[in-house]
XYZ file of C-alpha atoms in Angstrom:
151
model
C 79.321 110.709 82.587
C 77.438 112.391 85.291
C 76.303 115.919 85.018
C 75.367 118.194 88.570
C 73.800 121.565 88.073
C 75.379 122.295 91.907
C 76.316 121.520 94.679
C 73.043 121.200 96.260
C 72.226 118.499 93.293
C 75.454 117.002 93.641
C 75.195 116.403 98.194
C 71.120 114.648 97.184
C 72.923 112.116 95.515
C 75.434 111.427 98.842
C 74.894 107.513 99.122
C 74.919 106.762 95.264
C 77.162 105.020 93.025
C 78.112 107.558 91.078
C 79.445 105.406 88.089
C 82.506 104.116 86.049
C 85.617 105.560 83.508
C 86.338 103.820 80.880
C 89.194 101.381 80.970
C 92.620 102.567 80.816
C 96.176 100.638 79.743
C 98.768 100.864 82.483
C 101.933 101.392 80.132
C 105.511 100.584 80.977
C 106.047 104.382 79.858
C 103.605 106.163 82.569
C 105.514 103.691 84.894
C 108.824 105.042 83.757
C 107.764 108.254 83.978
C 106.609 108.079 87.181
C 109.391 106.772 88.509
C 110.921 109.967 87.623
C 108.623 111.689 88.678
C 108.720 110.263 92.696
C 112.670 108.701 91.953
C 110.804 105.633 93.168
C 113.291 103.310 90.509
C 112.471 100.066 92.329
C 113.250 96.871 89.810
C 109.716 95.722 90.198
C 108.773 98.661 88.354
C 111.446 99.715 85.771
C 113.575 95.892 85.457
C 111.465 94.084 82.680
C 114.062 91.076 82.393
C 114.295 91.125 86.371
C 110.697 91.080 86.978
C 109.722 88.462 84.624
C 111.055 86.629 86.612
C 110.233 88.339 89.677
C 107.298 87.940 92.515
C 104.344 89.694 89.896
C 105.669 87.950 86.638
C 106.712 90.918 84.987
C 106.412 94.728 86.232
C 104.004 96.212 88.283
C 102.589 99.549 88.597
C 103.528 101.873 91.437
C 100.952 102.186 94.416
C 100.884 106.117 94.406
C 101.199 105.445 90.633
C 97.267 103.580 91.013
C 95.739 105.787 93.136
C 97.089 109.289 90.801
C 95.488 108.421 88.148
C 91.690 109.091 90.233
C 91.421 112.364 89.391
C 91.837 111.569 85.316
C 89.985 108.951 85.823
C 87.574 110.749 87.934
C 86.555 113.332 85.153
C 85.248 110.686 82.862
C 82.643 109.840 85.629
C 80.934 113.141 87.391
C 81.348 116.855 86.789
C 79.644 119.262 89.148
C 79.317 122.786 87.746
C 78.682 125.644 88.614
C 81.898 126.179 91.141
C 84.494 128.567 91.699
C 87.278 125.732 92.376
C 87.379 122.069 93.968
C 90.646 121.550 96.208
C 92.140 118.320 97.348
C 91.709 117.842 101.057
C 93.402 114.893 101.593
C 92.211 111.095 101.695
C 91.034 108.938 104.719
C 92.016 105.848 103.861
C 94.112 104.491 100.531
C 94.410 100.386 100.570
C 96.232 98.747 97.953
C 95.096 94.573 97.045
C 96.120 93.680 94.074
C 98.966 94.932 91.831
C 98.204 96.474 88.590
C 100.929 95.035 86.004
C 101.601 96.543 82.973
C 99.780 95.772 80.576
C 96.927 95.257 82.014
C 93.905 97.873 81.866
C 91.978 99.548 84.707
C 89.101 102.249 85.253
C 87.520 103.619 88.524
C 84.275 102.746 90.616
C 83.203 106.505 92.265
C 80.566 106.200 95.590
C 79.559 109.242 96.823
C 79.424 108.500 100.905
C 79.178 111.734 102.474
C 79.161 115.962 101.965
C 78.908 118.030 104.814
C 79.577 121.821 105.639
C 82.753 122.914 105.802
C 84.643 126.425 106.663
C 84.340 129.840 104.197
C 80.995 128.159 103.521
C 82.469 125.414 101.206
C 81.448 121.546 101.156
C 83.412 118.960 102.239
C 82.723 115.459 99.923
C 84.049 112.196 100.134
C 83.903 109.934 97.414
C 85.063 105.903 97.936
C 87.052 105.142 94.771
C 87.994 101.691 93.889
C 90.011 101.571 90.821
C 89.488 97.892 88.773
C 91.962 95.811 86.828
C 90.246 94.020 84.504
C 89.504 89.836 84.685
C 90.975 89.997 88.503
C 88.701 89.637 91.790
C 90.912 91.940 93.338
C 91.065 96.045 93.432
C 93.645 97.354 92.652
C 92.897 100.368 95.060
C 90.287 101.486 96.963
C 90.589 105.403 98.902
C 88.650 107.884 100.516
C 88.952 110.949 99.029
C 88.173 114.177 99.879
C 87.094 117.250 98.272
C 86.289 121.312 99.582
C 84.038 122.515 96.664
C 83.823 126.321 96.516
C 79.759 127.042 95.106
């Protein structure tokens, strides 16, 4: 866990790798709950029998489920102290190069690519996230998140 004392020390880390999270196993229960929350009930995520003979050899996590793990995994990588709040401002780019089979382990790597001044005294930070799958060459997800941080 990398801890920054505030926005100045965080901004000084632009261009650096912030670190890696621990490995986390993707479970069928997670996938099922995500399907319920989003209404995405496609068989490649939920039907274990059909998916076993499908293109991925088993059920896979939703791409957006993989993306949604960033806040949880990010808490294991870094924190910025002395903030009033941080808000999600959006995404610049998201790709899902490799599906995540249920039972696989994933982890995140975070790279701080940009910190700029923003409206209302905030700082805008862009972090490039790579969600790796243990034992796979291609990542599950590569995403650039944009956050507004207020001291």
